[in-house]
């Protein structure tokens, strides 16, 4: 019997519990590729899974962790051979399929992406689901036809994982970036990533009006709720906002006014089941366009046994940028 170390979420009569323990390789779920996980990350959804604050985990026991980088150990998939470096985000890993906070993972080869050229496994996970989602937001804005000469771009939840990468990517693409944050102390950090202006998130937290003064041409929103409603109300005519998150809440107390009176577009982003061609395009663009110095500046590293201690921290908005989890 072969075992490996893993964080495991169990469910009993007292509710959900989390432990760091030996896991039997024979209990891994079906898949045609087995990976030795070297790095994972901490995402908002991992915080929800580990604490049980939202019903993210839908199979017990569950190994949490929604993304990993690692090395193929064995493969029955035509594209992968032992020794290949791979990356995985999404597909229900860490939710319905045993996840990344473990020394081994067995998944479908169709879910994997080869480690993009130019990125180390640690850098790929410094990007992780959050950074890859920020790129999907930028691609959605590009596809819409949004351009930096149309006006500024707002990023909400700017000090968080999605937000930090979004600030760096938009600035690199030539946008005048307005970074919205609730943390006074992170202004220098955000300017270092490329933000031109800092906006106190309190300005976006009041009861939203149907329309307000036009302030930006584009937005990337990781926060949802009244923040997104205010962002939409302040978006210039024919502008677009890519919405990917719910850090403030899942509600959206807005009206149709921004859409029908200003032609504003709301672009929904779901990173979990993105088809392979778009997934690979996003990773290729990240490898080309994300400044690795800025990536390093937004990244903190922890060891696998320590990640559970950060679950409450990310949900409370107290982690900055991205957190890499060293596994192997
Ligand atoms: P983080 O916790 O790293 O970032 C979220 C940020 O939102 C915080 O840092 C904080 O930024 C801000 N925030 C937190 N709470 C509140 C609040 N109550 N009101 C206003 N702002 C708040 O999380 P991630 O970057 O990992 O994820 C961000 C969101 O995106 C999550 O909701 C996540 O589930 C979602 N997501 C969705 C994906 C998809 O496929 N659609 C994929 C990846 C993430 P600050 O302190 O700067 O104000």
PDB file of C-alpha atoms in Angstrom, residues 32-36 70-86 112:
ATOM      1  CA  UNK A  32      -5.585   8.652 -16.921  1.00  0.00           C
ATOM      2  CA  UNK A  33      -2.679  10.756 -15.602  1.00  0.00           C
ATOM      3  CA  UNK A  34      -1.041  10.573 -12.165  1.00  0.00           C
ATOM      4  CA  UNK A  35       0.948  13.648 -11.210  1.00  0.00           C
ATOM      5  CA  UNK A  36       3.545  14.271  -8.498  1.00  0.00           C
ATOM      6  CA  UNK A  70       3.674  19.049 -11.093  1.00  0.00           C
ATOM      7  CA  UNK A  71       5.417  16.263 -12.979  1.00  0.00           C
ATOM      8  CA  UNK A  72       3.647  13.363 -14.689  1.00  0.00           C
ATOM      9  CA  UNK A  73       4.413  10.047 -12.960  1.00  0.00           C
ATOM     10  CA  UNK A  74       2.322   7.762 -15.138  1.00  0.00           C
ATOM     11  CA  UNK A  75       0.029   8.378 -18.066  1.00  0.00           C
ATOM     12  CA  UNK A  76      -2.420   6.568 -20.302  1.00  0.00           C
ATOM     13  CA  UNK A  77      -3.126   9.803 -22.176  1.00  0.00           C
ATOM     14  CA  UNK A  78      -1.574  10.202 -25.640  1.00  0.00           C
ATOM     15  CA  UNK A  79      -0.321  13.766 -24.986  1.00  0.00           C
ATOM     16  CA  UNK A  80       1.555  13.112 -21.722  1.00  0.00           C
ATOM     17  CA  UNK A  81       4.523  10.979 -20.691  1.00  0.00           C
ATOM     18  CA  UNK A  82       6.274  10.443 -17.365  1.00  0.00           C
ATOM     19  CA  UNK A  83       8.502  13.425 -16.632  1.00  0.00           C
ATOM     20  CA  UNK A  84       6.308  16.013 -18.413  1.00  0.00           C
ATOM     21  CA  UNK A  85       5.733  19.239 -16.486  1.00  0.00           C
ATOM     22  CA  UNK A  86       2.034  20.118 -16.327  1.00  0.00           C
ATOM     23  CA  UNK A 112      -4.063  19.386 -18.094  1.00  0.00           C
TER      24      UNK A 112
END
